[in-house]
Structures are given as structure tokens and as C-alpha cells.
Amino acid sequence: PRKGIALVNLDEDGVDRAFRADVLQGLTEPQKAVPARWFYDDAGSRLFEEITQLPEYYLTRAETEILTGRSKAFAELIGPGRAVVEFGSGSSVKTPLLLSAIAPAAYVPLDISGDFLRASAADLAAKFPGLPVYPVEADFMRRVELPGEVAELPKLGFFPGSTIGNMVARTAVDLLRTMRETLGEGAKLLIGVDQIKDPEVLVAAYDDAAGVTAAFNFNLVRRINRELDGDIPLDALRHEARWNDDIARIEMHLVATRDIAFTVSGRHFAMRAGESIHTENSHKFDRRTGNMLLLAGGWTPIRCWTDSEGRFALVLADA
Ligand code: AVI
């Protein structure tokens, strides 16, 4: 386990070096962009939790429906006695549904945020008193050394939420291959994959009427202004969710409503009215493209379950 290793690299002013490097690099590109991973500070994580409750954001409800309704099939195809390795901290609802369906031998949540990790691990341990829980503070985009206690157990990787969709294909394939290395021989993977559907439904899921997703998007700029000494004018930006049909993804942008100039960490930037900062991709799949992605990542899909409206899929794959 990598406990005790600092995963965040701060400079003399206490600024996360990787955050600053990503933002300064991204704002220099012809299409300005900031990687979506920087959404998730405390405020951003809270806003995301709120998003999962929105009427337009069907993903969480659809995936929960599958996890609730298919427990028998999971038990049959996955079986008991595995160490469940969850990539990203367990949400309070989804993980218990899986764990009670399959009777695992151990639970290993992986997360880059120690606080989140400890909270969700304690939560899970309280709900499943007999289940050994071994939280590991780690960046799962890299190969992770799992605790010795689970070395001999067959693994089930669990990657819900369609987080794989937030990566471009090359990164997604790299991650799937890394997961395979982390989990070892004989592993299985249960992964959430959001499905291509009516673009109006998709756009609404990322541009809700209550404006929570807009606030989530704007929070990134607030964070840049606060942590990187920026003066990006929030009142000159608007939230936009765009369906990119060529690559089947929702893109989130912050679009300048007038010409603006601003500084971040002492560097000067300008945007023309209509120009945007691209802040997130959320790729959507169908049966074939989802399977292709898994195959390219070294996994063989064996079963796929969707919710009653076919909006979301959970795919089980073999290493
Ligand atoms: C975390 N991830 C799967 C979410 C998604 O749907 O792509 C993040 C999100 N962004 C806006 N709304 C939700």
C-alpha cells in the first residue's frame, strides 16, 4: 500500500504544481482546455453529488437500477470469494449493492483523495462488519500495488459511473490495460458505460434546469482564480453542453460572451466572444463501441446489462 506517500506535489506557495501546469498549458492551446480531473475539489465533489440527484441526470439512477435488479446474475457470473477493487472511492449507494450481491472476501477501495477514501472505507466497514476493508490511497491511472492480504484472492475490478467516458480513447485504453496489470490474472471487471441516446436527453443531463451542472463547471474557474491567483471574469462566461456527434460525446465548455483578457499565475490570456474553454468530455457508447473499447484495453466482455430504458449499461469482462 502507498499509505503515507504524498500524492500531491505543492510548491512554496502551497499551490498544486500539476494543477498550475495543466491550467497554464491548457489556456495556451488554440482550443483552450482544462482537464476535467480538476473539477473535484471539495466544492466540486459536493456539486457532483448534487448532480447525481438531478431529474435530468439519469446515469446514477439507471446504474443503481441495474445493480439492484441483477444481483442474482452477478452472484452467478462473478461468484463469491473475490477481492473487490473499486477504482475511485465507493459511493455510499452503489458499492453496498454490489457487495451484498456477490459475497466478496475483501474490499479494496482506491482513491487519490485520502479523506474521501477514509470516509467511504469507514462507511463500508460499518455496513459489512465481517468484511476486511483495505483502503489504498493511490492514483489508479498508474499501476497500483495491492495490499499483501489480498494477493492470493481473485479480483473483481469495479469502475461504476461511466467515469471511463471522461477519458479520450487513448487514455481510456491505457487505463483499462493498467487496471488489468493492477488486478492480475483471473480478474474480472464490472464497468459502467453510458449509452448513446437522443442528444436532447444527453444535453439536458449536462445542462440541467436548476443550473447545478453550470455551477459545477463554473467552480473550476473559481478554483483557478482562487488557487492560481487568476482574475477570469465569471460574468463573461456561460456554461454550454454540446453533443459532438462525430465522436459520440458530450462536451462541456465555458463560452466567452464578450472579448475578455485575464491573468492566471501572472500569465496573460485573451478570449474572443464565442471562444471557449473546453472543460470536460463525456463519451457515450453503444454495445459495439463499448465492447471495442474493452477489447482494445485487453478485456473480453462476457455480459452486458442495461436499465429498463436502455440508457446505461454495466458490462462484465474477463481479463
Ligand atoms: C464523473 N462523470 C462520469 C460525470 C459524467 O457524467 O461525465 C461527470 C459530470 N460532468 C457533468 N455532469 C457530470
mmCIF file of C-alpha atoms and ligand atoms in Angstrom:
data_model
loop_
_atom_site.group_PDB
_atom_site.id
_atom_site.type_symbol
_atom_site.label_atom_id
_atom_site.label_comp_id
_atom_site.label_asym_id
_atom_site.label_seq_id
_atom_site.Cartn_x
_atom_site.Cartn_y
_atom_site.Cartn_z
ATOM 1 C CA PRO A 1 0.000 0.000 0.000
ATOM 2 C CA ARG A 2 1.154 3.530 -0.713
ATOM 3 C CA LYS A 3 -0.061 4.897 2.603
ATOM 4 C CA GLY A 4 1.947 7.861 3.779
ATOM 5 C CA ILE A 5 3.257 8.805 0.355
ATOM 6 C CA ALA A 6 2.367 12.382 -0.615
ATOM 7 C CA LEU A 7 0.361 12.206 -3.818
ATOM 8 C CA VAL A 8 0.048 15.951 -4.206
ATOM 9 C CA ASN A 9 3.095 17.995 -5.065
ATOM 10 C CA LEU A 10 2.880 21.553 -3.733
ATOM 11 C CA ASP A 11 5.207 24.492 -4.482
ATOM 12 C CA GLU A 12 6.498 27.098 -1.961
ATOM 13 C CA ASP A 13 3.141 28.911 -2.049
ATOM 14 C CA GLY A 14 1.190 25.731 -1.374
ATOM 15 C CA VAL A 15 -0.079 25.568 -4.969
ATOM 16 C CA ASP A 16 -0.564 22.178 -6.590
ATOM 17 C CA ARG A 17 2.114 22.125 -9.291
ATOM 18 C CA ALA A 18 0.240 19.747 -11.569
ATOM 19 C CA PHE A 19 -2.895 21.923 -11.394
ATOM 20 C CA ARG A 20 -0.955 25.035 -12.374
ATOM 21 C CA ALA A 21 0.939 23.264 -15.151
ATOM 22 C CA ASP A 22 -2.280 21.789 -16.602
ATOM 23 C CA VAL A 23 -4.141 25.109 -16.489
ATOM 24 C CA LEU A 24 -1.320 27.220 -17.956
ATOM 25 C CA GLN A 25 -0.682 24.672 -20.702
ATOM 26 C CA GLY A 26 -4.391 24.272 -21.452
ATOM 27 C CA LEU A 27 -5.059 28.005 -21.685
ATOM 28 C CA THR A 28 -2.224 28.302 -24.219
ATOM 29 C CA GLU A 29 -3.785 25.815 -26.676
ATOM 30 C CA PRO A 30 -5.732 27.098 -29.713
ATOM 31 C CA GLN A 31 -8.842 25.406 -28.234
ATOM 32 C CA LYS A 32 -8.438 26.354 -24.588
ATOM 33 C CA ALA A 33 -8.995 23.379 -22.292
ATOM 34 C CA VAL A 34 -8.587 22.367 -18.666
ATOM 35 C CA PRO A 35 -8.576 18.637 -17.743
ATOM 36 C CA ALA A 36 -11.818 17.574 -16.038
ATOM 37 C CA ARG A 37 -9.980 15.952 -13.120
ATOM 38 C CA TRP A 38 -9.560 19.424 -11.608
ATOM 39 C CA PHE A 39 -13.325 19.777 -11.084
ATOM 40 C CA TYR A 40 -13.165 17.701 -7.940
ATOM 41 C CA ASP A 41 -12.079 19.915 -5.073
ATOM 42 C CA ASP A 42 -14.380 19.869 -2.005
ATOM 43 C CA ALA A 43 -16.957 22.201 -3.550
ATOM 44 C CA GLY A 44 -16.770 20.388 -6.904
ATOM 45 C CA SER A 45 -17.209 16.971 -5.293
ATOM 46 C CA ARG A 46 -20.256 18.253 -3.393
ATOM 47 C CA LEU A 47 -21.718 19.717 -6.599
ATOM 48 C CA PHE A 48 -21.160 16.420 -8.395
ATOM 49 C CA GLU A 49 -23.053 14.598 -5.622
ATOM 50 C CA GLU A 50 -25.890 17.078 -6.214
ATOM 51 C CA ILE A 51 -25.767 16.405 -9.963
ATOM 52 C CA THR A 52 -26.329 12.690 -9.356
ATOM 53 C CA GLN A 53 -29.692 13.569 -7.732
ATOM 54 C CA LEU A 54 -30.950 15.784 -10.570
ATOM 55 C CA PRO A 55 -34.031 14.717 -12.538
ATOM 56 C CA GLU A 56 -32.147 15.183 -15.840
ATOM 57 C CA TYR A 57 -29.058 13.228 -14.722
ATOM 58 C CA TYR A 58 -30.354 9.703 -15.318
ATOM 59 C CA LEU A 59 -26.948 7.954 -15.135
ATOM 60 C CA THR A 60 -26.783 7.260 -11.394
ATOM 61 C CA ARG A 61 -30.403 6.122 -11.129
ATOM 62 C CA ALA A 62 -30.106 3.870 -14.186
ATOM 63 C CA GLU A 63 -26.914 2.236 -12.923
ATOM 64 C CA THR A 64 -28.422 1.758 -9.460
ATOM 65 C CA GLU A 65 -31.455 0.119 -11.068
ATOM 66 C CA ILE A 66 -29.155 -2.424 -12.754
ATOM 67 C CA LEU A 67 -27.172 -3.073 -9.576
ATOM 68 C CA THR A 68 -30.407 -3.623 -7.653
ATOM 69 C CA GLY A 69 -32.171 -5.745 -10.244
ATOM 70 C CA ARG A 70 -29.358 -8.016 -11.377
ATOM 71 C CA SER A 71 -27.933 -9.245 -8.101
ATOM 72 C CA LYS A 72 -28.687 -12.898 -8.952
ATOM 73 C CA ALA A 73 -26.854 -12.684 -12.269
ATOM 74 C CA PHE A 74 -23.860 -11.015 -10.576
ATOM 75 C CA ALA A 75 -23.746 -13.770 -7.976
ATOM 76 C CA GLU A 76 -23.798 -16.428 -10.710
ATOM 77 C CA LEU A 77 -21.271 -14.880 -13.068
ATOM 78 C CA ILE A 78 -18.870 -13.337 -10.568
ATOM 79 C CA GLY A 79 -19.251 -15.718 -7.650
ATOM 80 C CA PRO A 80 -18.135 -15.319 -4.020
ATOM 81 C CA GLY A 81 -14.631 -15.021 -2.580
ATOM 82 C CA ARG A 82 -13.203 -12.239 -4.729
ATOM 83 C CA ALA A 83 -11.438 -9.102 -3.566
ATOM 84 C CA VAL A 84 -13.480 -6.225 -4.966
ATOM 85 C CA VAL A 85 -11.138 -3.425 -6.053
ATOM 86 C CA GLU A 86 -13.036 -0.214 -6.618
ATOM 87 C CA PHE A 87 -11.398 2.434 -8.796
ATOM 88 C CA GLY A 88 -12.394 5.749 -7.192
ATOM 89 C CA SER A 89 -13.987 5.997 -3.762
ATOM 90 C CA GLY A 90 -17.116 3.968 -3.236
ATOM 91 C CA SER A 91 -20.285 5.994 -3.372
ATOM 92 C CA SER A 92 -22.483 5.252 -0.413
ATOM 93 C CA VAL A 93 -25.219 3.616 -2.511
ATOM 94 C CA LYS A 94 -23.725 1.600 -5.370
ATOM 95 C CA THR A 95 -20.933 -0.324 -3.684
ATOM 96 C CA PRO A 96 -23.085 -1.981 -0.964
ATOM 97 C CA LEU A 97 -25.463 -3.189 -3.676
ATOM 98 C CA LEU A 98 -22.628 -4.991 -5.429
ATOM 99 C CA LEU A 99 -21.011 -6.276 -2.228
ATOM 100 C CA SER A 100 -24.227 -7.775 -0.888
ATOM 101 C CA ALA A 101 -24.909 -9.450 -4.236
ATOM 102 C CA ILE A 102 -21.616 -11.332 -4.556
ATOM 103 C CA ALA A 103 -20.293 -12.107 -1.029
ATOM 104 C CA PRO A 104 -16.709 -10.919 -1.582
ATOM 105 C CA ALA A 105 -13.689 -11.906 0.551
ATOM 106 C CA ALA A 106 -12.328 -8.351 0.814
ATOM 107 C CA TYR A 107 -12.977 -4.811 -0.353
ATOM 108 C CA VAL A 108 -10.146 -2.570 -1.596
ATOM 109 C CA PRO A 109 -11.204 0.991 -2.402
ATOM 110 C CA LEU A 110 -8.591 3.004 -4.326
ATOM 111 C CA ASP A 111 -8.667 6.784 -4.349
ATOM 112 C CA ILE A 112 -6.280 9.646 -4.811
ATOM 113 C CA SER A 113 -8.056 11.640 -2.089
ATOM 114 C CA GLY A 114 -7.218 10.212 1.326
ATOM 115 C CA ASP A 115 -10.104 11.998 3.051
ATOM 116 C CA PHE A 116 -12.736 10.651 0.709
ATOM 117 C CA LEU A 117 -11.166 7.246 0.895
ATOM 118 C CA ARG A 118 -11.145 7.014 4.675
ATOM 119 C CA ALA A 119 -14.733 8.240 4.909
ATOM 120 C CA SER A 120 -16.086 5.737 2.400
ATOM 121 C CA ALA A 121 -13.978 2.877 3.784
ATOM 122 C CA ALA A 122 -15.280 3.509 7.309
ATOM 123 C CA ASP A 123 -18.815 3.669 5.932
ATOM 124 C CA LEU A 124 -18.468 0.352 4.161
ATOM 125 C CA ALA A 125 -16.760 -1.363 7.087
ATOM 126 C CA ALA A 126 -19.706 -0.338 9.293
ATOM 127 C CA LYS A 127 -22.233 -1.754 6.816
ATOM 128 C CA PHE A 128 -20.343 -5.052 6.320
ATOM 129 C CA PRO A 129 -18.896 -5.912 9.744
ATOM 130 C CA GLY A 130 -17.325 -9.229 8.669
ATOM 131 C CA LEU A 131 -15.685 -7.880 5.517
ATOM 132 C CA PRO A 132 -11.982 -6.935 5.566
ATOM 133 C CA VAL A 133 -11.552 -3.454 4.041
ATOM 134 C CA TYR A 134 -8.123 -2.329 2.827
ATOM 135 C CA PRO A 135 -8.227 1.269 1.579
ATOM 136 C CA VAL A 136 -5.343 2.295 -0.674
ATOM 137 C CA GLU A 137 -4.502 5.943 -1.313
ATOM 138 C CA ALA A 138 -3.303 5.876 -4.885
ATOM 139 C CA ASP A 139 -3.640 7.323 -8.358
ATOM 140 C CA PHE A 140 -5.313 4.464 -10.199
ATOM 141 C CA MET A 141 -4.239 5.831 -13.563
ATOM 142 C CA ARG A 142 -0.944 4.170 -12.664
ATOM 143 C CA ARG A 143 -0.367 0.548 -11.732
ATOM 144 C CA VAL A 144 -1.194 0.054 -8.051
ATOM 145 C CA GLU A 145 0.483 -2.379 -5.672
ATOM 146 C CA LEU A 146 -2.444 -4.022 -3.854
ATOM 147 C CA PRO A 147 -2.154 -4.940 -0.147
ATOM 148 C CA GLY A 148 -0.439 -8.255 0.556
ATOM 149 C CA GLU A 149 -3.568 -9.522 2.340
ATOM 150 C CA VAL A 150 -5.437 -9.825 -0.972
ATOM 151 C CA ALA A 151 -2.504 -11.113 -3.042
ATOM 152 C CA GLU A 152 -3.869 -14.659 -3.297
ATOM 153 C CA LEU A 153 -7.504 -13.711 -3.919
ATOM 154 C CA PRO A 154 -9.034 -13.440 -7.386
ATOM 155 C CA LYS A 155 -10.042 -9.842 -8.079
ATOM 156 C CA LEU A 156 -13.118 -8.067 -9.353
ATOM 157 C CA GLY A 157 -12.419 -4.538 -10.562
ATOM 158 C CA PHE A 158 -15.414 -2.208 -10.120
ATOM 159 C CA PHE A 159 -15.467 1.028 -12.103
ATOM 160 C CA PRO A 160 -19.011 2.415 -11.997
ATOM 161 C CA GLY A 161 -20.478 5.755 -13.075
ATOM 162 C CA SER A 162 -19.185 5.766 -16.663
ATOM 163 C CA THR A 163 -16.071 7.581 -15.480
ATOM 164 C CA ILE A 164 -14.273 5.763 -18.309
ATOM 165 C CA GLY A 165 -16.291 8.080 -20.588
ATOM 166 C CA ASN A 166 -14.462 11.124 -19.223
ATOM 167 C CA MET A 167 -11.280 9.947 -20.950
ATOM 168 C CA VAL A 168 -10.345 10.202 -24.597
ATOM 169 C CA ALA A 169 -9.978 6.781 -26.229
ATOM 170 C CA ARG A 170 -6.213 6.589 -25.894
ATOM 171 C CA THR A 171 -6.302 7.373 -22.162
ATOM 172 C CA ALA A 172 -9.234 5.017 -21.599
ATOM 173 C CA VAL A 173 -7.372 2.149 -23.277
ATOM 174 C CA ASP A 174 -4.228 2.883 -21.254
ATOM 175 C CA LEU A 175 -6.284 2.861 -18.048
ATOM 176 C CA LEU A 176 -8.017 -0.424 -18.892
ATOM 177 C CA ARG A 177 -4.623 -2.018 -19.535
ATOM 178 C CA THR A 178 -3.246 -0.590 -16.285
ATOM 179 C CA MET A 179 -6.259 -1.954 -14.393
ATOM 180 C CA ARG A 180 -5.555 -5.369 -15.852
ATOM 181 C CA GLU A 181 -1.993 -5.193 -14.545
ATOM 182 C CA THR A 182 -3.170 -3.991 -11.130
ATOM 183 C CA LEU A 183 -5.772 -6.774 -10.838
ATOM 184 C CA GLY A 184 -3.687 -9.655 -12.159
ATOM 185 C CA GLU A 185 -4.558 -12.973 -13.701
ATOM 186 C CA GLY A 186 -8.055 -14.367 -13.477
ATOM 187 C CA ALA A 187 -9.532 -10.937 -12.752
ATOM 188 C CA LYS A 188 -12.919 -9.704 -13.846
ATOM 189 C CA LEU A 189 -14.069 -6.143 -14.381
ATOM 190 C CA LEU A 190 -17.541 -4.661 -13.878
ATOM 191 C CA ILE A 191 -17.680 -1.304 -15.590
ATOM 192 C CA GLY A 192 -20.403 1.320 -16.075
ATOM 193 C CA VAL A 193 -20.809 2.578 -19.632
ATOM 194 C CA ASP A 194 -23.286 5.329 -20.511
ATOM 195 C CA GLN A 195 -25.149 4.767 -23.776
ATOM 196 C CA ILE A 196 -25.662 6.921 -26.877
ATOM 197 C CA LYS A 197 -29.215 8.280 -26.927
ATOM 198 C CA ASP A 198 -31.316 11.226 -28.077
ATOM 199 C CA PRO A 199 -28.941 14.227 -27.993
ATOM 200 C CA GLU A 200 -31.667 16.310 -26.334
ATOM 201 C CA VAL A 201 -31.736 13.925 -23.375
ATOM 202 C CA LEU A 202 -27.933 13.947 -23.216
ATOM 203 C CA VAL A 203 -27.610 17.716 -23.405
ATOM 204 C CA ALA A 204 -30.262 18.153 -20.681
ATOM 205 C CA ALA A 205 -28.305 15.759 -18.422
ATOM 206 C CA TYR A 206 -25.320 18.124 -18.681
ATOM 207 C CA ASP A 207 -27.277 21.392 -18.717
ATOM 208 C CA ASP A 208 -29.964 20.933 -16.072
ATOM 209 C CA ALA A 209 -32.753 23.406 -15.436
ATOM 210 C CA ALA A 210 -31.631 24.107 -11.857
ATOM 211 C CA GLY A 211 -28.171 25.133 -13.061
ATOM 212 C CA VAL A 212 -26.242 22.716 -10.849
ATOM 213 C CA THR A 213 -24.059 21.444 -13.720
ATOM 214 C CA ALA A 214 -23.387 25.047 -14.729
ATOM 215 C CA ALA A 215 -22.285 25.755 -11.140
ATOM 216 C CA PHE A 216 -20.065 22.636 -11.278
ATOM 217 C CA ASN A 217 -18.465 23.952 -14.478
ATOM 218 C CA PHE A 218 -18.036 27.471 -13.069
ATOM 219 C CA ASN A 219 -16.488 26.057 -9.902
ATOM 220 C CA LEU A 220 -13.435 25.152 -11.971
ATOM 221 C CA VAL A 221 -12.900 28.815 -12.850
ATOM 222 C CA ARG A 222 -13.475 29.847 -9.238
ATOM 223 C CA ARG A 223 -10.819 27.337 -8.243
ATOM 224 C CA ILE A 224 -8.374 28.686 -10.850
ATOM 225 C CA ASN A 225 -8.991 32.248 -9.679
ATOM 226 C CA ARG A 226 -8.573 31.318 -6.012
ATOM 227 C CA GLU A 227 -5.679 28.851 -6.146
ATOM 228 C CA LEU A 228 -3.746 30.198 -9.122
ATOM 229 C CA ASP A 229 -4.231 33.888 -8.460
ATOM 230 C CA GLY A 230 -6.444 34.360 -11.512
ATOM 231 C CA ASP A 231 -8.910 37.076 -12.490
ATOM 232 C CA ILE A 232 -11.021 35.288 -15.088
ATOM 233 C CA PRO A 233 -14.302 37.253 -15.209
ATOM 234 C CA LEU A 234 -17.074 34.776 -14.415
ATOM 235 C CA ASP A 235 -19.758 37.170 -15.607
ATOM 236 C CA ALA A 236 -18.315 36.988 -19.140
ATOM 237 C CA LEU A 237 -18.665 33.202 -19.391
ATOM 238 C CA ARG A 238 -21.651 30.941 -19.944
ATOM 239 C CA HIS A 239 -21.972 27.194 -19.431
ATOM 240 C CA GLU A 240 -22.590 25.095 -22.532
ATOM 241 C CA ALA A 241 -23.124 21.355 -23.017
ATOM 242 C CA ARG A 242 -22.537 20.317 -26.657
ATOM 243 C CA TRP A 243 -23.203 16.982 -28.325
ATOM 244 C CA ASN A 244 -20.288 16.088 -30.616
ATOM 245 C CA ASP A 245 -21.913 13.541 -32.891
ATOM 246 C CA ASP A 246 -18.708 12.530 -34.744
ATOM 247 C CA ILE A 247 -17.097 11.121 -31.634
ATOM 248 C CA ALA A 248 -20.268 10.482 -29.637
ATOM 249 C CA ARG A 249 -19.537 12.653 -26.686
ATOM 250 C CA ILE A 250 -20.964 15.474 -24.620
ATOM 251 C CA GLU A 251 -18.503 18.312 -24.262
ATOM 252 C CA MET A 252 -18.742 20.937 -21.566
ATOM 253 C CA HIS A 253 -17.459 24.375 -22.406
ATOM 254 C CA LEU A 254 -17.312 27.807 -20.808
ATOM 255 C CA VAL A 255 -18.031 30.218 -23.634
ATOM 256 C CA ALA A 256 -16.935 33.879 -23.568
ATOM 257 C CA THR A 257 -19.932 36.166 -24.053
ATOM 258 C CA ARG A 258 -17.648 39.125 -24.915
ATOM 259 C CA ASP A 259 -13.955 39.703 -25.665
ATOM 260 C CA ILE A 260 -12.001 39.277 -22.435
ATOM 261 C CA ALA A 261 -8.430 39.405 -21.148
ATOM 262 C CA PHE A 262 -7.270 37.924 -17.857
ATOM 263 C CA THR A 263 -4.229 36.679 -15.976
ATOM 264 C CA VAL A 264 -3.543 33.375 -14.223
ATOM 265 C CA SER A 265 -0.375 32.945 -12.144
ATOM 266 C CA GLY A 266 0.997 36.115 -13.705
ATOM 267 C CA ARG A 267 0.459 34.952 -17.296
ATOM 268 C CA HIS A 268 -1.777 36.876 -19.713
ATOM 269 C CA PHE A 269 -4.553 35.319 -21.769
ATOM 270 C CA ALA A 270 -7.317 36.599 -24.020
ATOM 271 C CA MET A 271 -10.543 35.178 -25.438
ATOM 272 C CA ARG A 272 -12.731 36.453 -28.246
ATOM 273 C CA ALA A 273 -16.512 36.469 -27.792
ATOM 274 C CA GLY A 274 -17.723 32.969 -28.731
ATOM 275 C CA GLU A 275 -14.375 31.314 -27.943
ATOM 276 C CA SER A 276 -14.497 28.695 -25.202
ATOM 277 C CA ILE A 277 -12.578 26.809 -22.558
ATOM 278 C CA HIS A 278 -13.274 23.104 -23.051
ATOM 279 C CA THR A 279 -13.635 21.605 -19.581
ATOM 280 C CA GLU A 280 -14.942 18.051 -19.990
ATOM 281 C CA ASN A 281 -15.673 15.178 -22.358
ATOM 282 C CA SER A 282 -18.231 12.550 -21.519
ATOM 283 C CA HIS A 283 -18.112 9.847 -24.170
ATOM 284 C CA LYS A 284 -21.173 7.728 -24.848
ATOM 285 C CA PHE A 285 -21.152 4.214 -26.284
ATOM 286 C CA ASP A 286 -23.333 1.557 -27.827
ATOM 287 C CA ARG A 287 -22.932 -2.180 -27.445
ATOM 288 C CA ARG A 288 -20.262 -2.446 -30.124
ATOM 289 C CA THR A 289 -18.168 0.623 -29.349
ATOM 290 C CA GLY A 290 -18.221 -0.223 -25.635
ATOM 291 C CA ASN A 291 -17.065 -3.761 -26.394
ATOM 292 C CA MET A 292 -14.394 -2.472 -28.790
ATOM 293 C CA LEU A 293 -13.017 -0.182 -26.115
ATOM 294 C CA LEU A 294 -12.808 -3.032 -23.612
ATOM 295 C CA LEU A 295 -11.160 -5.339 -26.146
ATOM 296 C CA ALA A 296 -8.618 -2.659 -27.036
ATOM 297 C CA GLY A 297 -7.909 -2.380 -23.296
ATOM 298 C CA GLY A 298 -7.197 -6.094 -23.017
ATOM 299 C CA TRP A 299 -10.567 -7.211 -21.582
ATOM 300 C CA THR A 300 -13.067 -9.691 -23.040
ATOM 301 C CA PRO A 301 -16.694 -8.623 -22.497
ATOM 302 C CA ILE A 302 -18.835 -11.527 -21.314
ATOM 303 C CA ARG A 303 -22.169 -9.962 -20.276
ATOM 304 C CA CYS A 304 -23.888 -6.639 -20.557
ATOM 305 C CA TRP A 305 -26.910 -5.440 -18.579
ATOM 306 C CA THR A 306 -28.874 -2.280 -19.255
ATOM 307 C CA ASP A 307 -31.582 -0.496 -17.260
ATOM 308 C CA SER A 308 -35.218 -0.846 -18.328
ATOM 309 C CA GLU A 309 -34.930 2.132 -20.688
ATOM 310 C CA GLY A 310 -31.599 1.101 -22.218
ATOM 311 C CA ARG A 311 -29.914 4.303 -21.134
ATOM 312 C CA PHE A 312 -26.952 2.875 -19.237
ATOM 313 C CA ALA A 313 -25.001 -0.393 -19.303
ATOM 314 C CA LEU A 314 -22.952 -2.377 -16.818
ATOM 315 C CA VAL A 315 -20.526 -4.629 -18.649
ATOM 316 C CA LEU A 316 -18.769 -7.623 -17.119
ATOM 317 C CA ALA A 317 -15.455 -8.551 -18.707
ATOM 318 C CA ASP A 318 -12.708 -11.156 -18.229
ATOM 319 C CA ALA A 319 -9.013 -10.339 -18.091
HETATM 320 C C1 AVI B 1 -17.979 11.580 -13.280
HETATM 321 N N1 AVI B 1 -18.546 11.573 -14.619
HETATM 322 C C2 AVI B 1 -18.919 10.239 -15.049
HETATM 323 C C3 AVI B 1 -19.616 12.566 -14.840
HETATM 324 C C4 AVI B 1 -20.163 12.458 -16.274
HETATM 325 O O1 AVI B 1 -21.360 12.268 -16.393
HETATM 326 O O2 AVI B 1 -19.385 12.536 -17.220
HETATM 327 C C5 AVI B 1 -19.144 13.979 -14.562
HETATM 328 C C6 AVI B 1 -20.172 15.020 -14.865
HETATM 329 N N2 AVI B 1 -19.961 16.138 -15.513
HETATM 330 C C7 AVI B 1 -21.056 16.835 -15.610
HETATM 331 N N3 AVI B 1 -22.019 16.169 -15.033
HETATM 332 C C8 AVI B 1 -21.487 15.045 -14.532
#
